[in-house]
Coordinates of C-alpha atoms in Angstrom, one line a residue:
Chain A
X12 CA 29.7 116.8 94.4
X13 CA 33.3 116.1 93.9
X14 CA 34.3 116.0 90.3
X15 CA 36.7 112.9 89.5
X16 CA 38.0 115.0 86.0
X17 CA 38.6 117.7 88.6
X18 CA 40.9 115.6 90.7
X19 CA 42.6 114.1 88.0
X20 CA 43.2 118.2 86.4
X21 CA 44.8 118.7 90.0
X22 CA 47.1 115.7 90.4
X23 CA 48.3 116.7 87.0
X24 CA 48.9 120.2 87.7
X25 CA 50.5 119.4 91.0
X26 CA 52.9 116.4 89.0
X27 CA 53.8 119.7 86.4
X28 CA 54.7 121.7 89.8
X29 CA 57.1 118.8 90.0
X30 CA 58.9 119.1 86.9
X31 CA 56.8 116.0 85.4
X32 CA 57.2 116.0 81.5
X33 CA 54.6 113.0 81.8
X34 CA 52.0 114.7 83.5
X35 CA 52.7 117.9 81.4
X36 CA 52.1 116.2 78.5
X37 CA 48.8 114.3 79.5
X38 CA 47.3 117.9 80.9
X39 CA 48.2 119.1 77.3
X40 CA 46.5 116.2 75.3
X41 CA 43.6 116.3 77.8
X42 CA 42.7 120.0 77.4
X43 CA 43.9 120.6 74.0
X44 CA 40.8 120.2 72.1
X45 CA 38.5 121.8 74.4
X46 CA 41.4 125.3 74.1
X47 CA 40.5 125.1 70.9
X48 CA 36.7 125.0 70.7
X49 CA 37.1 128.1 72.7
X50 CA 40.0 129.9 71.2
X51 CA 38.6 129.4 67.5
X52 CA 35.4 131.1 68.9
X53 CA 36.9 133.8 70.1
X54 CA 39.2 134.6 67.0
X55 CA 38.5 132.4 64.0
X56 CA 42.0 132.5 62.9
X57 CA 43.3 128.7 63.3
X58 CA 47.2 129.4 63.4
X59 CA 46.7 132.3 65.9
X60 CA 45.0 130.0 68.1
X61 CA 47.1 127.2 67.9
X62 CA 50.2 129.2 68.5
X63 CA 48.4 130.6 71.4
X64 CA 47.8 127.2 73.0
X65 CA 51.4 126.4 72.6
X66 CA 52.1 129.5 74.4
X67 CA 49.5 129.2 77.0
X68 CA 51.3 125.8 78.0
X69 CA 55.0 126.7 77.5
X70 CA 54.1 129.8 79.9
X71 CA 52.8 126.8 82.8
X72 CA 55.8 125.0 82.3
X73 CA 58.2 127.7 82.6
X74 CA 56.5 128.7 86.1
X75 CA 55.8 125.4 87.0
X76 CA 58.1 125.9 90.2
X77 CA 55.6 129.2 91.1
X78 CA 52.2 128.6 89.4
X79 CA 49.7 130.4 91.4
X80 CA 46.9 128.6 93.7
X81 CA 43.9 128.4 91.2
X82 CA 40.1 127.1 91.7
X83 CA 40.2 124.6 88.6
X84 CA 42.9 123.8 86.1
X85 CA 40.5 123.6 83.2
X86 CA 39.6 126.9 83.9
X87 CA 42.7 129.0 84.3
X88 CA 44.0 127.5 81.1
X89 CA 40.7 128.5 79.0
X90 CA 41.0 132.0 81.0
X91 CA 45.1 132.1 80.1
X92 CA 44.1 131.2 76.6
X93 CA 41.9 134.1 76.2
X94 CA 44.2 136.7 77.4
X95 CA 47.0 135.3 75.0
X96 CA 44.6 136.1 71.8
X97 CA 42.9 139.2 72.9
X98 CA 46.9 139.9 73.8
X99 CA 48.2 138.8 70.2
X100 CA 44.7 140.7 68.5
X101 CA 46.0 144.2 69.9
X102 CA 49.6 143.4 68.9
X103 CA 48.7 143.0 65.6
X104 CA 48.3 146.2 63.2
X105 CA 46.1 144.9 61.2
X106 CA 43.3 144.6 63.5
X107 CA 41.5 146.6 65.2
X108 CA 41.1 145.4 68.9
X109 CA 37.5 147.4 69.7
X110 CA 36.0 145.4 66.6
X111 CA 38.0 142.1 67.4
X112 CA 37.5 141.5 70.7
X113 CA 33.8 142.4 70.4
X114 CA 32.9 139.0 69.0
X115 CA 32.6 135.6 69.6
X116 CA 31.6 133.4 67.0
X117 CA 28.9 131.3 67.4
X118 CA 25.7 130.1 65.2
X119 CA 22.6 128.6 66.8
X120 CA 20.3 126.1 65.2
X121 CA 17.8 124.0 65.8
X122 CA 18.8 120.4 66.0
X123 CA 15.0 119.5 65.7
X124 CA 15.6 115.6 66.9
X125 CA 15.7 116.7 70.4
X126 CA 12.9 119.2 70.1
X127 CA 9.7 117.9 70.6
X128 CA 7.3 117.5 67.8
X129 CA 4.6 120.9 68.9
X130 CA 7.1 123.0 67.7
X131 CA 7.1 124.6 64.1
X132 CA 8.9 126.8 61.9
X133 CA 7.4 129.5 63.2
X134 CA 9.0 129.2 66.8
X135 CA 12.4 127.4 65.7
X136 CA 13.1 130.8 63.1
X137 CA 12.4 132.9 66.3
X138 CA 14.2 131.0 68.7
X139 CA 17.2 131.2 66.5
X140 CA 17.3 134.8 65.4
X141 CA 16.8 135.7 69.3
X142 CA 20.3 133.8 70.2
X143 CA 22.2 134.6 66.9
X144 CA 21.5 138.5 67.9
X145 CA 23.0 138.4 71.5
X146 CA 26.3 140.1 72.1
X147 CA 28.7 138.5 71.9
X148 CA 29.7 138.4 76.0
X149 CA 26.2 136.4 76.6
X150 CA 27.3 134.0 73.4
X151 CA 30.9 133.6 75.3
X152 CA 28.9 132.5 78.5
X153 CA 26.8 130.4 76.7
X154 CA 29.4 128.2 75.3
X155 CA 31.6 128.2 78.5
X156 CA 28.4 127.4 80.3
X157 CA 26.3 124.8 78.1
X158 CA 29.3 123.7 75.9
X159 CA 32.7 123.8 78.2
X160 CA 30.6 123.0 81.2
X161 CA 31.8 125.4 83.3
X162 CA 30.2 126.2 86.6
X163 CA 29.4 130.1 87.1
X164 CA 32.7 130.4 89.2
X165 CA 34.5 129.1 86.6
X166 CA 33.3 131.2 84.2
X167 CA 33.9 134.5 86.0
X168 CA 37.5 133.3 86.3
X169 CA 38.2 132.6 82.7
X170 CA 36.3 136.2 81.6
X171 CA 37.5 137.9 84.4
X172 CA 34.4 138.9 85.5
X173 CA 32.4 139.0 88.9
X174 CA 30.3 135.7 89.3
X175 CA 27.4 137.2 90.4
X176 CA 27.1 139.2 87.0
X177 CA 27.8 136.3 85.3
X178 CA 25.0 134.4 87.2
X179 CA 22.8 137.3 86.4
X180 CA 23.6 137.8 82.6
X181 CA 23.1 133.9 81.9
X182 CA 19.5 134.1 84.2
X183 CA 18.5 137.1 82.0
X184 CA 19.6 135.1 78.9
X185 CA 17.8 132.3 79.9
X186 CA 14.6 134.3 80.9
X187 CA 14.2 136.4 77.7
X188 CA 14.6 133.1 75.7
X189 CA 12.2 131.5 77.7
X190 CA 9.8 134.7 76.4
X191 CA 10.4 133.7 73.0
X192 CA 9.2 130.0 73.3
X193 CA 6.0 130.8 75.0
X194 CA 4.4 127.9 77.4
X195 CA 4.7 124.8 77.4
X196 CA 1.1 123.5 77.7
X197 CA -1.8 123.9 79.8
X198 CA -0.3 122.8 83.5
X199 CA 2.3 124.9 82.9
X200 CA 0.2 128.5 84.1
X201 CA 0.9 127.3 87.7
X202 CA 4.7 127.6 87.0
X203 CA 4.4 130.8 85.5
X204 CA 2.1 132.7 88.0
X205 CA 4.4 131.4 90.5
X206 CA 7.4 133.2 90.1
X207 CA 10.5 132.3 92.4
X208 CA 12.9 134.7 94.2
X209 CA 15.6 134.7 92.5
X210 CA 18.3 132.5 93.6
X211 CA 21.7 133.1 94.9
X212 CA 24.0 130.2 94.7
Chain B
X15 CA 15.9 116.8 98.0
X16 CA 13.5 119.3 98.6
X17 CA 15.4 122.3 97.3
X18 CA 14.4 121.9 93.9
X19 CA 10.6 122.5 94.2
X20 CA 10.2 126.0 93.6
X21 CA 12.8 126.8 91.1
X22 CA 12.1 128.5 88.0
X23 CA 12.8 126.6 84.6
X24 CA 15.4 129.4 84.3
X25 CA 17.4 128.0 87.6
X26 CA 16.7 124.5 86.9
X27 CA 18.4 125.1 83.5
X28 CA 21.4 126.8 85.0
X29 CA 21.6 123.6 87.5
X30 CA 24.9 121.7 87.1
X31 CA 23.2 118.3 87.9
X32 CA 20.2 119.3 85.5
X33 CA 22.5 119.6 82.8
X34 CA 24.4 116.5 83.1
X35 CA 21.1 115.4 82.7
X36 CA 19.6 116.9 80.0
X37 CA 22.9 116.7 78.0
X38 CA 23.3 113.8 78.3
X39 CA 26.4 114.4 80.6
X40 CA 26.1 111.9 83.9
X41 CA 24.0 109.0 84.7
X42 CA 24.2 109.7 87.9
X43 CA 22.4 113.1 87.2
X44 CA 20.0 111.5 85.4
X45 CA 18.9 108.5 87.4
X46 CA 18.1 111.7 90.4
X47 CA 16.2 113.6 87.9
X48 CA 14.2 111.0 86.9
X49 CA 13.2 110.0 90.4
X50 CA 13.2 113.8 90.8
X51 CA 10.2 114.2 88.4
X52 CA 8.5 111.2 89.6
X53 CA 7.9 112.2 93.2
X54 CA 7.2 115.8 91.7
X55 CA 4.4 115.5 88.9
X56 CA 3.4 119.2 89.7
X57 CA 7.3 120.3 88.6
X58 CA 6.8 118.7 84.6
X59 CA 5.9 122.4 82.9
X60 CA 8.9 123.6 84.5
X61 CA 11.0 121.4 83.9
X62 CA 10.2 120.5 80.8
X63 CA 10.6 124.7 80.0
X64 CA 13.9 124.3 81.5
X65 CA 14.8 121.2 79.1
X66 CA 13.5 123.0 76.3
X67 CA 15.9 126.1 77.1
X68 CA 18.7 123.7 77.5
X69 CA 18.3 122.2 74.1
X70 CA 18.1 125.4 72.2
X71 CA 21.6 125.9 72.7
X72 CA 23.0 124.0 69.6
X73 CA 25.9 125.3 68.4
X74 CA 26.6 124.7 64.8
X75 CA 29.4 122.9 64.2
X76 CA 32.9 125.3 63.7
X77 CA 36.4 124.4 62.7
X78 CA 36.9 121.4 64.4
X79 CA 40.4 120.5 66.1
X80 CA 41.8 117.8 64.5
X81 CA 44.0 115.2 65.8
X82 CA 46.8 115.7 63.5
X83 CA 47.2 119.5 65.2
X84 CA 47.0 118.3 68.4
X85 CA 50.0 115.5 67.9
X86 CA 52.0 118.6 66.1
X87 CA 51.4 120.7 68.8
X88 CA 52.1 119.0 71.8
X89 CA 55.0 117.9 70.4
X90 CA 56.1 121.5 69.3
X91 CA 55.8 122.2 73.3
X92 CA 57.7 119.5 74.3
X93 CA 60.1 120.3 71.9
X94 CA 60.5 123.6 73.2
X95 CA 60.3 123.0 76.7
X96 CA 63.0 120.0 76.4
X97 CA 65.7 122.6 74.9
X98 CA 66.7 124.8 77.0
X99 CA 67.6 122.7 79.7
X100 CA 70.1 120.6 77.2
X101 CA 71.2 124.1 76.4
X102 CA 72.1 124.5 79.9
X103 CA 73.7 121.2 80.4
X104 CA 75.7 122.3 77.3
X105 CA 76.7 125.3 79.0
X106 CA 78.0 124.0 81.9
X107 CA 79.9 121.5 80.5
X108 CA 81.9 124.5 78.4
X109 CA 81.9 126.3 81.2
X110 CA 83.9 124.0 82.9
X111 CA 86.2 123.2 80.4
X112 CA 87.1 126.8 80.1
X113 CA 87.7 126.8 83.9
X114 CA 90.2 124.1 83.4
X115 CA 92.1 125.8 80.3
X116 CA 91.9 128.9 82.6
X117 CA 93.7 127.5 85.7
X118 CA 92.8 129.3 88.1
X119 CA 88.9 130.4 86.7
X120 CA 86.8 128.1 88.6
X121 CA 85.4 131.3 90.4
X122 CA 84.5 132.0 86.9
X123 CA 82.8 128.2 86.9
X124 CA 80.7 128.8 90.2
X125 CA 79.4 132.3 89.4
X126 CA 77.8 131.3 86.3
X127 CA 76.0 128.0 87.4
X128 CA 74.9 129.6 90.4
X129 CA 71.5 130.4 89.4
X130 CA 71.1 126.9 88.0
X131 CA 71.5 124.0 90.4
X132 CA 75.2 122.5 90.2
X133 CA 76.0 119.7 88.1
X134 CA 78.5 117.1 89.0
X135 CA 79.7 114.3 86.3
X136 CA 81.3 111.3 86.7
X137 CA 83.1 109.0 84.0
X138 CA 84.7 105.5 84.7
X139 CA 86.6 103.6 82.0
X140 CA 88.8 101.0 83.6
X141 CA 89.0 102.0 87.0
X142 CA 86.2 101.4 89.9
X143 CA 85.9 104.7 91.0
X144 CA 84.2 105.4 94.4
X145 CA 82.3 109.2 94.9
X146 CA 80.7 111.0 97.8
X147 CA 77.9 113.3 97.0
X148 CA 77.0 116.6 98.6
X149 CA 74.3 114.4 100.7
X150 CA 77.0 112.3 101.9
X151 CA 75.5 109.3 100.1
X152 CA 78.5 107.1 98.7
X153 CA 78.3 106.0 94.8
X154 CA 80.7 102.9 93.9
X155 CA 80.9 103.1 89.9
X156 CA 82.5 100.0 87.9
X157 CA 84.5 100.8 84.9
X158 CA 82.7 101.8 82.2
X159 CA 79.7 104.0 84.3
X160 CA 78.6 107.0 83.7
X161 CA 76.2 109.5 86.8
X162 CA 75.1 113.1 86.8
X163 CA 74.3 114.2 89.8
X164 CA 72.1 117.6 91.1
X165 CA 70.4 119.0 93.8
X166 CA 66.4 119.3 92.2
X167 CA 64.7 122.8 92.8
X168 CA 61.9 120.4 94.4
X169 CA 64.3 119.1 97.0
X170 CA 64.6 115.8 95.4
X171 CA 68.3 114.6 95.0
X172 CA 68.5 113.4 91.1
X173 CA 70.9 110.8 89.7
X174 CA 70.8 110.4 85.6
X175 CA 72.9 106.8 85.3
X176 CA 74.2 104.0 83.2
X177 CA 76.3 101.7 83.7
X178 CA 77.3 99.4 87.1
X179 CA 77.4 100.7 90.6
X180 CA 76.8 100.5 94.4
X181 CA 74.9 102.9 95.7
X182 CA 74.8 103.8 99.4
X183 CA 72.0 106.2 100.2
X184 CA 72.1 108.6 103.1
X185 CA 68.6 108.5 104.7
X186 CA 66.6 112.0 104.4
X187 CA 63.1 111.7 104.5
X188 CA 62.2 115.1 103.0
X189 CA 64.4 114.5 100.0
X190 CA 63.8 111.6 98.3
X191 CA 66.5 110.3 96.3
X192 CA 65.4 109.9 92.5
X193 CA 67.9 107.9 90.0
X194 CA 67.0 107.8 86.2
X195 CA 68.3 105.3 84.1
X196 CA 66.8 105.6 81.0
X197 CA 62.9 105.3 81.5
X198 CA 63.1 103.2 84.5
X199 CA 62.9 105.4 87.9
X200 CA 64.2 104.4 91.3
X201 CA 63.2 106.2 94.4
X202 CA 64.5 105.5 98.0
X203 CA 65.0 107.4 101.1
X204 CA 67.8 105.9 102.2
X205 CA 68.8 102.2 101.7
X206 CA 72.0 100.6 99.4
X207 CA 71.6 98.5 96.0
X208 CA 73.3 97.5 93.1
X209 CA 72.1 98.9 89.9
X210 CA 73.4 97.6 86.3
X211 CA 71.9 98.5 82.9
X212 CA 72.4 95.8 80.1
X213 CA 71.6 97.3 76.7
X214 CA 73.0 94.6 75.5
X215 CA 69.8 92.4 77.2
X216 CA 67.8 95.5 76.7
X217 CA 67.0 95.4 80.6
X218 CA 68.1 97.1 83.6
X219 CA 68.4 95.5 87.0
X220 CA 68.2 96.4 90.6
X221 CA 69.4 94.6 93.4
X222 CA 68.5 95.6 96.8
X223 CA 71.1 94.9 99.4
X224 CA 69.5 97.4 102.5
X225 CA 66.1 99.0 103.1
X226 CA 63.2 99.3 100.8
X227 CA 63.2 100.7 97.2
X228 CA 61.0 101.3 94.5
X229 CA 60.9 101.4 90.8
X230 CA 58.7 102.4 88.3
X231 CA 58.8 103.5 84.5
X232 CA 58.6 106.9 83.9
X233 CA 56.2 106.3 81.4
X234 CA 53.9 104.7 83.0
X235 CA 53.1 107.7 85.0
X236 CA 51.6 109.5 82.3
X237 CA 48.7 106.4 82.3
X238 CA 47.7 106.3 85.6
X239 CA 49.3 109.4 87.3
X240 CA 49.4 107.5 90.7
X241 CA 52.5 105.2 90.4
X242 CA 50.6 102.0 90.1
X243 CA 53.0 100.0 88.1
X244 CA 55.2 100.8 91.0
X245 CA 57.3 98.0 92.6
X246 CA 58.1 97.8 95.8
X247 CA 61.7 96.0 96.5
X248 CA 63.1 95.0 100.0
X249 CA 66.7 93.2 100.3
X250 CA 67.6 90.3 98.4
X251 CA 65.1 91.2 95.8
X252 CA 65.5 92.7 92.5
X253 CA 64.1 94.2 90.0
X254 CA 64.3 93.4 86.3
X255 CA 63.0 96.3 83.9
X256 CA 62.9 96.0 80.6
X257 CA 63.8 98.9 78.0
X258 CA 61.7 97.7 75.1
X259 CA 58.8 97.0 76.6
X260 CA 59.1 98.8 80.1
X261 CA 58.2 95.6 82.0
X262 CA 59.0 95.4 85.3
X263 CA 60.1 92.1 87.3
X264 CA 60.1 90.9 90.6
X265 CA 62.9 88.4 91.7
X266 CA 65.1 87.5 93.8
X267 CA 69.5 88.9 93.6
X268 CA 71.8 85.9 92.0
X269 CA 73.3 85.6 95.9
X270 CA 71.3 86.3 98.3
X271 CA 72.8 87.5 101.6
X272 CA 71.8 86.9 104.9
X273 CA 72.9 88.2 108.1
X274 CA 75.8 86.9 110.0
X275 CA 74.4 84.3 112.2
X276 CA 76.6 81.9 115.1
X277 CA 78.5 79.3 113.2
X278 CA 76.9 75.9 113.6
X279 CA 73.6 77.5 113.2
X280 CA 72.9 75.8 110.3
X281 CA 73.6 72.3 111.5
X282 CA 70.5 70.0 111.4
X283 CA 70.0 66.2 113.0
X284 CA 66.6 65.3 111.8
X285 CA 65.1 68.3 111.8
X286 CA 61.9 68.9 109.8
X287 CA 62.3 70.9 106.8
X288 CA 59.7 73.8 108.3
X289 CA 62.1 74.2 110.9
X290 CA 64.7 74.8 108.2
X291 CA 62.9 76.6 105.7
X292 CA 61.9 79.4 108.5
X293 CA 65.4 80.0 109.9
X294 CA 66.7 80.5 106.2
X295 CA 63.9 82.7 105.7
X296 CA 64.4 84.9 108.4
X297 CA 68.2 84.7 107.8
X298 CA 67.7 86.1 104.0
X299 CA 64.3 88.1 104.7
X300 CA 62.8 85.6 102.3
X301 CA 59.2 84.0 102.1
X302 CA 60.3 80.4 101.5
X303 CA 56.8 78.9 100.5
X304 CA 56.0 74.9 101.1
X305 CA 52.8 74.3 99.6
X306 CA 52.3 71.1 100.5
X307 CA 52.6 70.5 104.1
X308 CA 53.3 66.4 103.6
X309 CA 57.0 68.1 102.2
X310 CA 57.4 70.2 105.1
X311 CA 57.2 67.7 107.3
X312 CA 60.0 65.6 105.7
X313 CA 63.7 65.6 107.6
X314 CA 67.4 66.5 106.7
X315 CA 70.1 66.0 108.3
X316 CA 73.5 67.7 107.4
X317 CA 76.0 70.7 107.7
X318 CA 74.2 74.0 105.8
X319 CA 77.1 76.4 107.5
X320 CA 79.6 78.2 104.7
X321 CA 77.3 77.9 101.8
X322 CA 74.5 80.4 100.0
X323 CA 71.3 80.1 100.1
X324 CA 71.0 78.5 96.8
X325 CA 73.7 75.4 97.3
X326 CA 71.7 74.8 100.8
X327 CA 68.5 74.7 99.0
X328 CA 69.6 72.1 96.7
X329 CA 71.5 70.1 99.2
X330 CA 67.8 70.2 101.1
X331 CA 65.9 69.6 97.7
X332 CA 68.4 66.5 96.6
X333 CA 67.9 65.0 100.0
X334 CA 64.2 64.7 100.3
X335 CA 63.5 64.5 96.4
X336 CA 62.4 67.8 96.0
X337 CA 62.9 71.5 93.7
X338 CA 62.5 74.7 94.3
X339 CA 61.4 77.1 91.8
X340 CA 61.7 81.1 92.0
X341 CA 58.1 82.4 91.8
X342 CA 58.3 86.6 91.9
X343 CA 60.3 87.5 95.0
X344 CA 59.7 84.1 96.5
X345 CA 61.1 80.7 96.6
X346 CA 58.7 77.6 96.5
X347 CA 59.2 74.0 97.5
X348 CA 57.4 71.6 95.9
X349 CA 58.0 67.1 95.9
X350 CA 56.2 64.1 96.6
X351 CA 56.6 64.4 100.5
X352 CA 58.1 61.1 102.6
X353 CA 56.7 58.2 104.3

């Protein structure tokens, strides 16, 4: 499935490789808010992050005439963005880098509209404690996967990590919080006693 | 698709077209699941575990970005991106100056705007001054112009102008050549034109004597990336841009010129005005439009030779009680016809 956002990232990109303030600009407004959703979740320091956006974009324009064959726009700026405030946290004196970098702050909870009715307190409490307590590498995922809408891919590129531990960190996630839920209903036993092999994409 | 059917809720919710649909993301996503789950009733537990999963993830809200930081911010970039090149406009110009005051130190001059690409100036006052640029491309500037010329690091060859001028592109298809006059953009390959800007009328106009050009505001770009306020100019037309509202025109030059054609050409007995119409046409490469075919049929006779296109269009109009209006790049020929 082609993405049309996608295209448009690239004919931006390719129109900044051209030395086009226009397109520069629109990549900026266009990815702005999402940099910061991500940034402030990483360090909850709102200058830091902002300067670090600025950065993040006056470093693509400054190499426009050599900026380096990516996979997806989007993504190389969230990745860029992330290595410019882990970079500034370990500058900084004040902070120490091991206890920093080990977070990424998120809270879960239950928006019970969308949750059908059979559930109670009971399960929501659970539910919530399980993802509030995962470290904070399977939070980062999370929000890169379910919030950014990044593809696994993607996300390996912006963490730097190898997609197939990715894949399998979010499919561990996913099958310990399933635990936590229970079933469904009755028809559901079939399902469960028929466990697929696990999937490569 | 088949591939679906024995997934686990945990794959299903990892899915890119399962999320668009149980975010809320795509309607094309949805509109497959749906069908999806019709045509597989033994898949609901599943999928419904996998929905469930999906819709545990809500975040609570955090510091939102606001719009106010994204304006500032942008703008800060822009800012800072936008200054170092006037810095280094600034420095050649000194540089430059001090070559001059130096005598002899325009080795001084080329070693320090050799990194950058070279910059060459022009300044009329009261003299037409004519230039040749490094492509070989001629530039015919009326008194009070003003061009900047450089070689792009893309390849393009860049003009910044105000002013009046005549320009006489070489042709080079790999390097387009790219002139900016205020907001309005003209790129060509390799034709000739007459440029003016009127900041007086607040509008800049093009004239295109040879080959094809075309124009387009630079900020129009940003809207739909793809030039697609573009217009596309071929001789005798011109366009009209306007620097308040970045309008762009299609017309046709004050005097059109045509090619050189045999005298007595233009020497009719009789002849029907279609006849006419189509040899000026093809004469000026422009569409001369008769609507109504009870006019084209009508007769003139007289001597069109020595005149422009205009004064034989009215001598043609007067004769069979006709007008002609300009309508975008093309001339129409409206009257009552003739018994």
């Amino acid at each position: 499935m082609t993405d049309p956002a996608k295209t448009e990232d690239f004919l931006l990109w390719n129109g900044v490789g051209d030395s086009d303030e226009a397109a520069f600009n629109t990549l900026m407004r266009r990815h702005y808010k999402s940099l910061f959703r991500y940034g402030i979740r990483i360090h909850a320091d709102e200058d830091l992050v902002r300067d670090a956006i600025q950065e993040v974009f006056i470093s693509v324009w400054e190499r426009r005439h050599k900026l380096p064959e990516i996979d997806s726009p989007r993504s190389y700026l969230l990745g860029s963005l992330r290595k410019r405030i882990l970079y500034e946290l370990r500058q900084s004196r004040w902070e120490r880098l091991d206890e920093m970098a080990d977070q990424f702050h998120v809270d879960f909870s239950f928006d019970h509209v969308l949750i059908s009715r059979e559930e109670d307190l009971l399960t929501r409490q659970k539910i919530e404690t399980f993802l509030n307590s995962l470290p904070p590498r399977q939070k980062e995922i999370i929000h890169l996967r379910f919030y950014q809408n990044l593809s696994c891919e993607e996300i390996a590129d912006v963490m730097k990590m190898n997609r197939q531990s990715v894949y399998n960190l979010l499919h561990e996630t996913l099958r310990r919080l399933r635990r936590q839920w229970g079933p469904v209903g009755v028809y559901l036993l079939l399902s469960q006693l028929h466990e697929s092999p696990f999937h490569v994409f | 698709m088949e591939r679906y059917e024995d997934w686990s809720a945990e794959e299903l919710a990892m899915e890119s077209s399962f999320i668009g649909w149980v975010l809320g993301l795509s309607d094309e996503d949805a509109l497959f699941w749906e069908n999806w789950l019709a045509s597989h009733p033994q898949a609901h537990g599943r999928v419904e575990e996998a929905r469930r999963l999906l819709l545990s993830f809500r975040e609570t809200a955090g510091t939102e970005p606001s719009d106010e930081a994204e304006e500032a911010d942008v703008r800060a970039v822009m800012r800072h991106i936008r200054r170092p090149a006037a810095f280094r406009r600034w420095f050649i110009r000194s540089a430059a100056a001090l070559a001059i005051f130096a005598g002899a130190g325009t080795g001084v001059w080329y070693y320090l705007t050799r990194q950058t690409s070279t910059v060459t100036e022009w300044h009329t006052t009261t003299q037409v001054q004519q230039v040749t640029l490094p492509d070989q491309s001629v530039v015919t500037l009326s008194p009070n112009s003003h061009a900047r010329y450089r070689d792009a690091p893309n390849g393009e060859r860049v003009v910044e102008f105000s002013g009046e001028a005549f320009f006489k592109v070489t042709r080079n298809e790999h390097r387009p050549f790219v002139i900016y006059a205020g907001n309005m953009v003209t790129r060509v390959l390799g034709t000739s034109f007459w440029l003016r800007t009127k900041p007086q009328a607040r509008t800049i106009e093009l004239d295109v004597v040879t080959g094809k050009v075309a124009v387009y505001d630079r900020r129009n770009r940003r809207v739909a990336y793809q030039s697609m306020n573009e217009v596309t100019l071929l001789p005798n037309q011109r366009a009209t841009y306007s620097t308040t509202t970045g309008d762009l025109k299609k017309g046709l030059v004050d005097n059109p010129v045509g090619e050189a054609a045999p005298s007595g050409q233009f020497r009719f007995t009789n002849t029907p005005i279609q006849l006419i119409t189509a040899k000026l046409s093809k004469k000026y490469g422009i569409v001369i439009d008769l609507p109504d075919p009870l006019v084209g049929s009508c007769t003139f006779t007289g001597d069109l030779n020595d005149l422009s296109l205009y004064e034989q269009l009215d001598l043609i109009c007067q004769s069979i009680h006709a007008n002609y209006q300009i309508k975008q790049a093309q001339i129409v020929i409206r009257g009552q016809g003739c018994r």
